[in-house]
Short mmCIF file of C-alpha atoms in Angstrom, two decimals:
data_model
loop_
_atom_site.label_atom_id
_atom_site.label_comp_id
_atom_site.label_asym_id
_atom_site.label_seq_id
_atom_site.Cartn_x
_atom_site.Cartn_y
_atom_site.Cartn_z
CA MET A 13 -0.14 -41.90 16.38
CA ALA A 14 -3.54 -42.74 15.08
CA LYS A 15 -6.34 -40.50 16.12
CA LEU A 16 -9.79 -41.27 17.42
CA HIS A 17 -12.69 -39.75 15.59
CA LEU A 18 -15.34 -38.54 18.06
CA GLN A 19 -18.88 -37.64 17.39
CA ILE A 20 -21.09 -36.56 20.27
CA LEU A 21 -24.78 -36.76 19.15
CA GLN A 22 -27.58 -34.99 20.99
CA PRO A 23 -31.23 -34.93 19.96
CA VAL A 24 -30.95 -31.15 19.30
CA GLN A 25 -27.52 -31.03 17.69
CA MET A 26 -24.23 -32.63 16.88
CA LYS A 27 -22.22 -31.36 19.68
CA ILE A 28 -18.79 -32.42 18.74
CA ASP A 29 -17.40 -33.87 15.52
CA ALA A 30 -13.67 -33.85 15.68
CA GLU A 31 -10.42 -35.85 16.15
CA PHE A 32 -8.76 -36.56 19.45
CA ASP A 33 -5.69 -38.51 20.83
CA HIS A 34 -7.25 -39.89 23.91
CA ILE A 35 -10.64 -39.84 25.72
CA ILE A 36 -11.75 -40.65 29.22
CA VAL A 37 -15.34 -41.60 29.63
CA PRO A 38 -17.25 -42.11 32.94
CA GLY A 39 -18.80 -45.54 32.42
CA VAL A 40 -21.39 -47.21 34.69
CA GLU A 41 -18.63 -49.62 35.87
CA GLY A 42 -15.90 -47.11 36.21
CA ASP A 43 -13.99 -44.46 34.25
CA PHE A 44 -12.07 -45.77 31.28
CA GLY A 45 -9.73 -44.47 28.73
CA ILE A 46 -9.88 -44.91 25.01
CA TYR A 47 -6.87 -44.78 22.73
CA ALA A 48 -6.75 -45.59 19.07
CA GLY A 49 -6.99 -49.31 18.44
CA HIS A 50 -9.59 -49.97 21.20
CA THR A 51 -11.72 -53.04 20.89
CA ALA A 52 -15.46 -52.82 19.78
CA PHE A 53 -17.15 -51.89 22.87
CA ILE A 54 -20.66 -50.42 24.16
CA THR A 55 -21.30 -49.11 27.58
CA GLN A 56 -23.60 -46.97 29.43
CA ILE A 57 -22.48 -43.59 30.79
CA ARG A 58 -23.02 -42.54 34.38
CA PRO A 59 -23.08 -38.74 35.32
CA GLY A 60 -19.60 -37.63 35.43
CA VAL A 61 -16.74 -35.91 33.72
CA LEU A 62 -15.91 -36.54 30.07
CA GLN A 63 -12.31 -35.65 29.23
CA LEU A 64 -11.04 -35.12 25.73
CA TYR A 65 -7.22 -34.92 25.14
CA ASN A 66 -5.80 -33.49 21.96
CA GLU A 67 -2.07 -32.56 21.43
CA GLY A 68 -1.55 -31.60 25.07
CA SER A 69 -4.61 -29.76 25.55
CA ILE A 70 -7.66 -31.01 27.52
CA GLU A 71 -11.38 -30.18 27.19
CA LYS A 72 -13.69 -31.25 30.04
CA TYR A 73 -17.38 -31.74 29.78
CA SER A 74 -20.04 -32.59 32.34
CA ILE A 75 -22.10 -35.50 30.95
CA HIS A 76 -25.23 -37.00 32.49
CA ASP A 77 -26.47 -39.95 30.61
CA GLY A 78 -26.12 -41.90 27.41
CA PHE A 79 -23.91 -44.43 25.68
CA VAL A 80 -20.54 -44.60 24.13
CA THR A 81 -19.67 -47.04 21.35
CA VAL A 82 -16.12 -47.64 20.22
CA GLU A 83 -15.53 -49.31 16.86
CA ASN A 84 -12.43 -49.11 14.53
CA ASN A 85 -11.23 -45.78 15.97
CA GLN A 86 -14.60 -44.26 15.63
CA VAL A 87 -16.11 -43.18 18.95
CA ASN A 88 -19.74 -42.19 19.18
CA ILE A 89 -21.35 -40.84 22.26
CA VAL A 90 -25.22 -40.40 22.25
CA CYS A 91 -26.52 -38.42 25.20
CA GLU A 92 -29.29 -36.10 26.07
CA ILE A 93 -27.39 -33.80 28.33
CA ILE A 94 -23.88 -32.64 28.01
CA GLU A 95 -22.22 -29.33 29.04
CA LYS A 96 -18.77 -27.83 28.64
CA TYR A 97 -17.37 -26.77 31.96
CA SER A 98 -17.51 -23.20 31.01
CA GLU A 99 -21.20 -23.39 30.09
CA ILE A 100 -22.46 -24.59 33.43
CA ASP A 101 -24.61 -22.13 35.39
CA GLU A 102 -23.64 -22.44 39.00
CA SER A 103 -26.70 -20.75 40.59
CA ARG A 104 -29.05 -22.85 38.40
CA ALA A 105 -27.33 -26.07 39.55
CA ASN A 106 -27.52 -25.07 43.05
CA ASN A 107 -31.21 -24.32 42.86
CA ALA A 108 -31.80 -27.57 41.12
CA LYS A 109 -29.91 -29.41 43.92
CA ASP A 110 -32.04 -27.74 46.61
CA ARG A 111 -35.26 -28.57 44.81
CA ALA A 112 -34.31 -32.08 44.20
CA GLU A 113 -33.44 -32.60 47.91
CA LYS A 114 -36.70 -31.23 49.00
CA ARG A 115 -38.61 -33.60 46.71
CA LEU A 116 -36.66 -36.50 47.81
CA LYS A 117 -37.67 -35.87 51.48
CA LYS A 118 -41.25 -35.60 50.53
CA SER A 119 -41.71 -38.61 48.23
CA LYS A 120 -40.52 -42.09 48.93
CA GLY A 121 -40.19 -44.93 46.52
CA ASN A 122 -42.42 -43.72 43.68
CA ILE A 123 -41.81 -42.22 40.26
CA ASP A 124 -41.21 -38.69 41.58
CA PHE A 125 -38.48 -40.19 43.91
CA ARG A 126 -36.61 -41.67 41.05
CA ARG A 127 -36.88 -38.52 39.08
CA ALA A 128 -35.78 -36.39 41.92
CA GLU A 129 -32.95 -38.76 42.51
CA ALA A 130 -31.85 -38.31 38.92
CA ALA A 131 -32.13 -34.60 39.04
CA LEU A 132 -30.06 -34.53 42.20
CA LYS A 133 -27.34 -36.61 40.57
CA ARG A 134 -27.23 -34.22 37.67
CA ALA A 135 -27.04 -31.18 39.90
CA LEU A 136 -24.30 -32.72 41.95
CA SER A 137 -22.15 -33.59 38.93
CA ARG A 138 -22.46 -30.09 37.64
CA LEU A 139 -21.46 -28.59 40.92
CA GLU A 140 -18.51 -31.06 41.19
CA ALA A 141 -17.47 -30.14 37.69
CA ILE A 142 -17.49 -26.38 38.79
CA SER A 143 -15.44 -26.96 41.88
CA LYS A 144 -12.80 -28.88 39.99
CA SER A 145 -12.45 -26.41 37.26
CA ASP A 146 -11.57 -23.49 39.54
CA MET B 18 -77.06 0.27 -2.03
CA ALA B 19 -75.04 0.88 1.15
CA ASN B 20 -73.81 4.38 1.50
CA ILE B 21 -70.36 5.52 0.85
CA ARG B 22 -69.33 5.75 4.52
CA ASP B 23 -70.42 2.25 5.38
CA ILE B 24 -68.47 0.87 2.51
CA LYS B 25 -65.45 2.86 3.46
CA VAL B 26 -65.57 1.49 6.98
CA ARG B 27 -65.80 -2.14 5.77
CA ILE B 28 -62.84 -1.65 3.33
CA ASP B 29 -60.84 -0.36 6.24
CA SER B 30 -61.73 -3.27 8.48
CA VAL B 31 -60.98 -5.86 5.72
CA LYS B 32 -57.68 -4.17 5.16
CA SER B 33 -56.61 -4.38 8.77
CA THR B 34 -57.73 -8.11 8.79
CA LYS B 35 -55.57 -8.75 5.69
CA GLN B 36 -52.58 -7.14 7.46
CA ILE B 37 -53.14 -9.52 10.41
CA THR B 38 -53.54 -12.66 8.38
CA ASN B 39 -50.50 -11.70 6.27
CA ALA B 40 -48.43 -11.13 9.44
CA MET B 41 -49.59 -14.53 10.80
CA LYS B 42 -48.45 -16.18 7.55
CA MET B 43 -45.00 -14.63 7.91
CA VAL B 44 -44.72 -15.74 11.53
CA ALA B 45 -45.76 -19.30 10.61
CA ALA B 46 -43.20 -19.28 7.81
CA SER B 47 -40.41 -18.47 10.18
CA LYS B 48 -41.46 -20.90 12.80
CA LEU B 49 -41.84 -23.56 10.25
CA ARG B 50 -38.13 -23.06 9.28
CA LYS B 51 -37.11 -23.44 12.78
CA SER B 52 -39.05 -26.70 13.19
CA GLN B 53 -37.67 -28.09 9.96
CA ASP B 54 -34.19 -27.16 11.12
CA ARG B 55 -34.63 -28.97 14.38
CA ILE B 56 -36.04 -32.11 12.58
CA LEU B 57 -32.88 -32.25 10.53
CA LYS B 58 -30.69 -31.84 13.60
CA ALA B 59 -32.39 -34.66 15.40
CA ARG B 60 -31.98 -37.10 12.55
CA PRO B 61 -28.39 -38.33 13.05
CA TYR B 62 -29.11 -39.08 16.75
CA ALA B 63 -32.31 -40.96 15.91
CA ASP B 64 -30.65 -42.93 13.15
CA PHE B 65 -27.78 -43.85 15.40
CA ILE B 66 -29.94 -45.18 18.15
CA ASN B 67 -32.18 -47.16 15.60
CA THR B 68 -29.07 -48.82 14.18
CA MET B 69 -27.75 -49.73 17.61
CA ILE B 70 -31.04 -51.32 18.61
CA GLN B 71 -30.99 -53.37 15.41
CA THR B 72 -27.42 -54.50 15.89
CA LEU B 73 -28.21 -55.58 19.39
CA GLN B 74 -31.44 -57.26 18.48
CA PHE B 75 -29.67 -59.15 15.72
CA LYS B 76 -26.99 -60.36 18.08
CA ASN B 77 -29.20 -61.27 21.09
CA LYS B 78 -32.38 -62.81 19.82
CA HIS B 79 -33.10 -64.34 23.09
CA SER B 80 -32.54 -61.49 25.52
CA GLU B 81 -35.74 -59.62 24.81
CA HIS B 82 -36.46 -56.52 26.79
CA PRO B 83 -39.98 -55.69 28.08
CA LEU B 84 -39.96 -52.34 26.11
CA PHE B 85 -39.82 -54.53 23.00
CA GLU B 86 -42.41 -57.01 23.94
CA GLU B 87 -46.18 -56.85 23.79
CA ASN B 88 -47.91 -57.11 27.15
CA PRO B 89 -50.19 -60.13 26.84
CA GLY B 90 -53.59 -59.79 28.44
CA ASP B 91 -56.60 -57.62 28.41
CA GLU B 92 -56.24 -55.64 25.12
CA LYS B 93 -56.15 -52.40 26.84
CA LYS B 94 -54.54 -49.68 24.72
CA ALA B 95 -53.46 -46.11 25.05
CA LEU B 96 -53.72 -43.63 22.27
CA ILE B 97 -51.72 -40.43 22.18
CA VAL B 98 -53.36 -37.66 20.11
CA VAL B 99 -51.20 -34.86 18.93
CA THR B 100 -53.05 -31.74 18.04
CA SER B 101 -52.09 -28.04 18.27
CA ASP B 102 -52.69 -25.64 21.03
CA ARG B 103 -54.27 -23.04 18.88
CA GLY B 104 -56.57 -22.87 15.92
CA LEU B 105 -56.46 -20.95 12.60
CA CYS B 106 -54.66 -23.70 10.87
CA GLY B 107 -57.32 -25.21 8.49
CA ALA B 108 -58.17 -28.80 8.82
CA PHE B 109 -55.09 -29.72 10.84
CA ASN B 110 -56.89 -30.54 14.12
CA SER B 111 -60.28 -31.72 12.81
CA SER B 112 -58.58 -34.42 10.58
CA ILE B 113 -56.59 -35.70 13.55
CA ILE B 114 -59.58 -35.87 15.76
CA LYS B 115 -61.53 -37.68 13.10
CA GLU B 116 -58.84 -40.23 12.70
CA ALA B 117 -58.59 -40.68 16.44
CA SER B 118 -62.43 -41.05 16.71
CA ASN B 119 -62.36 -43.77 14.09
CA TYR B 120 -59.69 -45.56 16.08
CA LEU B 121 -61.88 -45.25 19.23
CA LYS B 122 -64.86 -46.71 17.41
CA GLU B 123 -62.74 -49.79 16.34
CA ASN B 124 -61.15 -50.38 19.70
CA SER B 125 -62.80 -50.62 23.07
CA GLN B 126 -60.84 -49.99 26.24
CA VAL B 127 -58.64 -47.08 25.10
CA ASP B 128 -57.20 -44.48 27.29
CA ILE B 129 -56.28 -41.13 25.63
CA ILE B 130 -53.25 -39.03 26.24
CA CYS B 131 -53.63 -35.56 24.76
CA ILE B 132 -50.79 -33.40 23.44
CA GLY B 133 -52.07 -30.04 22.46
CA LYS B 134 -55.10 -28.09 23.70
CA LYS B 135 -57.47 -28.67 20.74
CA GLY B 136 -57.56 -32.48 21.23
CA ASP B 137 -57.90 -32.12 24.95
CA ASP B 138 -60.82 -29.76 24.66
CA PHE B 139 -62.61 -32.11 22.23
CA PHE B 140 -62.16 -35.42 24.07
CA LYS B 141 -62.89 -34.05 27.49
CA LYS B 142 -66.05 -32.35 26.16
CA HIS B 143 -67.21 -35.72 24.68
CA ASP B 144 -66.40 -37.60 27.89
CA TYR B 145 -63.70 -39.89 26.59
CA ASN B 146 -61.27 -41.31 29.05
CA VAL B 147 -58.49 -38.72 28.97
CA ILE B 148 -55.82 -39.77 31.45
CA LYS B 149 -53.20 -37.15 30.84
CA SER B 150 -52.96 -33.84 28.93
CA TYR B 151 -50.01 -31.78 27.86
CA ILE B 152 -51.25 -28.33 27.11
CA ASN B 153 -49.39 -25.28 25.67
CA ILE B 154 -46.16 -27.04 25.07
CA PHE B 155 -45.70 -26.00 21.42
CA ASN B 156 -44.90 -22.43 22.11
CA GLU B 157 -41.63 -22.98 23.84
CA MET B 158 -40.74 -26.48 22.95
CA ASP B 159 -37.60 -28.08 24.04
CA PHE B 160 -36.30 -31.56 24.54
CA SER B 161 -37.08 -31.84 28.24
CA ILE B 162 -40.83 -31.84 27.45
CA SER B 163 -40.63 -34.76 25.12
CA ARG B 164 -38.49 -36.47 27.76
CA GLU B 165 -41.19 -35.97 30.38
CA ILE B 166 -43.85 -37.30 28.06
CA ALA B 167 -41.79 -40.32 27.13
CA PHE B 168 -41.05 -40.95 30.74
CA ASN B 169 -44.67 -41.13 31.70
CA ILE B 170 -45.56 -43.38 28.79
CA ILE B 171 -42.84 -45.83 29.53
CA GLU B 172 -43.82 -45.83 33.15
CA LEU B 173 -47.45 -46.66 32.22
CA PHE B 174 -46.37 -49.38 29.82
CA THR B 175 -43.90 -51.06 32.09
CA ILE B 176 -46.30 -51.42 34.95
CA LYS B 177 -48.33 -53.41 32.36
CA GLU B 178 -51.16 -50.93 32.31
CA TYR B 179 -51.42 -51.28 28.53
CA ASP B 180 -51.03 -53.79 25.89
CA LYS B 181 -49.95 -51.28 23.34
CA VAL B 182 -49.35 -47.55 23.08
CA GLU B 183 -50.12 -45.88 19.71
CA ILE B 184 -49.90 -42.37 18.56
CA VAL B 185 -51.75 -40.34 15.93
CA TYR B 186 -50.18 -37.25 14.56
CA ASN B 187 -49.52 -35.09 11.48
CA GLU B 188 -46.45 -35.87 9.55
CA PHE B 189 -44.87 -32.95 7.63
CA LYS B 190 -44.67 -33.65 3.96
CA SER B 191 -44.54 -30.13 2.60
CA VAL B 192 -46.05 -26.73 3.40
CA ILE B 193 -49.29 -27.70 1.62
CA GLN B 194 -49.28 -31.36 2.49
CA GLN B 195 -49.58 -33.02 5.83
CA ASN B 196 -50.11 -36.77 6.38
CA ILE B 197 -51.91 -38.21 9.11
CA ILE B 198 -50.01 -41.14 10.68
CA LEU B 199 -51.15 -43.70 13.09
CA LYS B 200 -48.22 -45.65 14.53
CA GLN B 201 -47.16 -47.83 17.33
CA ILE B 202 -44.91 -46.36 19.98
CA LEU B 203 -44.69 -49.19 22.38
CA PRO B 204 -43.65 -51.97 22.20
CA ILE B 205 -40.84 -50.52 20.09
CA VAL B 206 -40.59 -51.68 16.48
CA PRO B 207 -37.36 -50.35 15.14
CA ILE B 208 -37.34 -49.09 11.47
CA GLU B 209 -35.98 -51.91 9.28
CA ASP B 210 -32.64 -50.78 7.76
CA GLU B 211 -30.95 -52.85 5.15
CA ASP B 212 -27.41 -52.25 5.82
CA VAL B 213 -26.82 -52.54 9.59
CA PRO B 214 -23.16 -52.98 10.46
CA LEU B 215 -22.94 -56.17 12.41
CA VAL B 216 -20.13 -55.26 14.90
CA ASP B 217 -19.31 -57.73 17.66
CA TYR B 218 -19.39 -55.33 20.60
CA LEU B 219 -18.34 -55.98 24.23
CA TYR B 220 -21.17 -54.90 26.45
CA GLU B 221 -20.93 -53.18 29.84
CA PRO B 222 -22.72 -53.70 32.14
CA ASP B 223 -24.91 -56.24 30.05
CA ASP B 224 -26.99 -56.21 26.92
CA TYR B 225 -30.34 -56.33 28.81
CA THR B 226 -29.57 -53.06 30.62
CA ILE B 227 -28.13 -51.42 27.44
CA MET B 228 -31.26 -52.54 25.56
CA GLY B 229 -33.59 -51.00 28.17
CA GLU B 230 -31.69 -47.64 28.08
CA LEU B 231 -31.50 -47.61 24.34
CA GLY B 232 -35.28 -48.28 24.18
CA ALA B 233 -35.98 -45.40 26.63
CA LYS B 234 -33.75 -43.13 24.51
CA TYR B 235 -35.36 -44.26 21.35
CA ILE B 236 -38.84 -43.31 22.65
CA ASN B 237 -37.55 -39.95 23.88
CA VAL B 238 -36.19 -39.12 20.54
CA ASP B 239 -39.25 -40.56 18.71
CA ILE B 240 -41.57 -38.41 20.73
CA TRP B 241 -39.40 -35.36 20.15
CA ARG B 242 -39.41 -36.00 16.32
CA ILE B 243 -43.13 -36.43 16.39
CA LEU B 244 -43.63 -33.14 18.31
CA LEU B 245 -41.39 -31.42 15.68
CA GLU B 246 -43.26 -33.00 12.89
CA SER B 247 -46.51 -31.98 14.21
CA SER B 248 -45.40 -28.38 15.01
CA ALA B 249 -43.92 -28.10 11.48
CA SER B 250 -47.18 -29.38 9.99
CA GLU B 251 -49.22 -26.97 12.11
CA GLN B 252 -47.14 -24.06 10.92
CA GLY B 253 -47.45 -25.32 7.34
CA ALA B 254 -51.18 -25.62 7.67
CA GLN B 255 -51.43 -22.21 9.26
CA MET B 256 -49.37 -20.71 6.37
CA THR B 257 -51.69 -22.19 3.92
CA ALA B 258 -54.83 -21.18 5.69
CA MET B 259 -53.46 -17.62 6.30
CA GLU B 260 -52.44 -17.25 2.66
CA ALA B 261 -55.96 -18.19 1.58
CA ALA B 262 -57.34 -15.65 4.07
CA THR B 263 -55.06 -12.97 2.70
CA ASP B 264 -56.08 -13.73 -0.88
CA ASN B 265 -59.78 -13.66 0.05
CA ALA B 266 -59.26 -10.32 1.78
CA THR B 267 -57.62 -8.92 -1.38
CA GLU B 268 -60.46 -10.04 -3.47
CA LEU B 269 -63.01 -8.65 -1.04
CA ILE B 270 -61.23 -5.24 -1.03
CA ALA B 271 -61.33 -5.19 -4.82
CA THR B 272 -65.11 -5.90 -4.91
CA LEU B 273 -65.71 -3.31 -2.06
CA THR B 274 -63.62 -0.71 -3.87
CA LEU B 275 -65.63 -1.21 -6.94
CA PHE B 276 -68.94 -0.68 -4.92
CA TYR B 277 -67.29 2.31 -3.20
CA ASN B 278 -66.47 3.89 -6.60
CA ARG B 279 -69.87 3.14 -7.90
CA ALA B 280 -71.54 4.78 -4.95
CA ARG B 281 -69.32 7.86 -5.08
CA GLN B 282 -69.94 8.26 -8.81
CA ALA B 283 -73.66 7.87 -8.19
CA SER B 284 -73.65 10.56 -5.45
CA ILE B 285 -71.67 12.96 -7.63
CA THR B 286 -74.06 12.44 -10.50
CA LYS B 287 -76.97 13.06 -8.17
CA GLU B 288 -75.39 16.29 -6.79
CA ILE B 289 -74.71 17.62 -10.33
CA LEU B 290 -78.21 16.78 -11.26
CA GLU B 291 -79.47 18.77 -8.21
CA ILE B 292 -77.37 21.71 -8.90
CA SER B 293 -78.24 21.83 -12.62
CA SER B 294 -81.96 21.35 -11.88
CA GLY B 295 -81.80 24.04 -9.20
CA ALA B 296 -80.15 26.43 -11.68
CA GLU B 297 -82.78 25.48 -14.21
CA ALA B 298 -85.52 26.39 -11.72
CA LEU B 299 -84.05 29.82 -11.08
CA LYS B 300 -84.21 30.75 -14.73
#
């Protein structure tokens, strides 16, 4: 079967540059799977779990933002924050969650609110990732 | 002529200064390599986002996003001035400040955003309208800093506070050469690229949202690149300045050693004279 070539680009590095059979991406309008031969497509990514399947093995990443483009079996993901499950620091995520919750209570409807909300979403998706991987 | 001990003390002090400047040069060199490395790593990401924006703009000429449009109105502008946090790097900061001052002369109604302590010191002292400063960020720089800066700039721009946001910074050409660049950050002007692949993508949720997100990411990575360029230039300028200082110290030591030897010779000659004339007197 034809393979998908995946590149995950971050501002600080090229995280992944490899071939996979099947990829599941958390899009803003729902998770979707990509196989070889997918139509040309762009979507925004919501915080969630990115799953990469290759020859029976699966790699899971916690992804927080960005875009995915599919074109001619070439999949590009550009994102600022992505972590492999094993790289997530649980206590740090917990602290971030508490901090964001406190800020949310204090500020309503301004810039800080939206930032705290984004931070809370990130923390929650990290924690979710940890609880699933156990 | 100064006496032997004074010269000796001066030589020692110049020697220790030379050691310091030499060490600073080495430190700057290693930091420079790190910054250069990061610039290279950021490039594929930045290029990709730039290409995407162009592809989308080409396809959807009619769905313009506010981040790509000038705010019509009262000509109010924001200028971001990128300097360093510390000195000892030659004309690095003064040339940036000069360029920024020229800009301020030509444009009225400019608010200043300072990145780096040197610029902040200068513009606050001279009572310019500094609305925001980011200080001591270059020492431990990571991407979250540039994201915070970009977030604030976008926020100011989208509430239509400013017509245009421009930035002045040092671009890294080589260790000995830095170019001062004045460029527009907002509204976004993507770099023209000849061979943009024109792929007919399906969009989800819609091109307007995607354009907005891509625009924000573009600014994030643009600020990141500028911070890295500026940091690399600063290290380059510091290397050059410290190398010059080390060379000067070497020269100074050579001159002082000459004086020292001359003084020593003179005192020896004097002593011999005294002894021989003393011996002469005893005869």
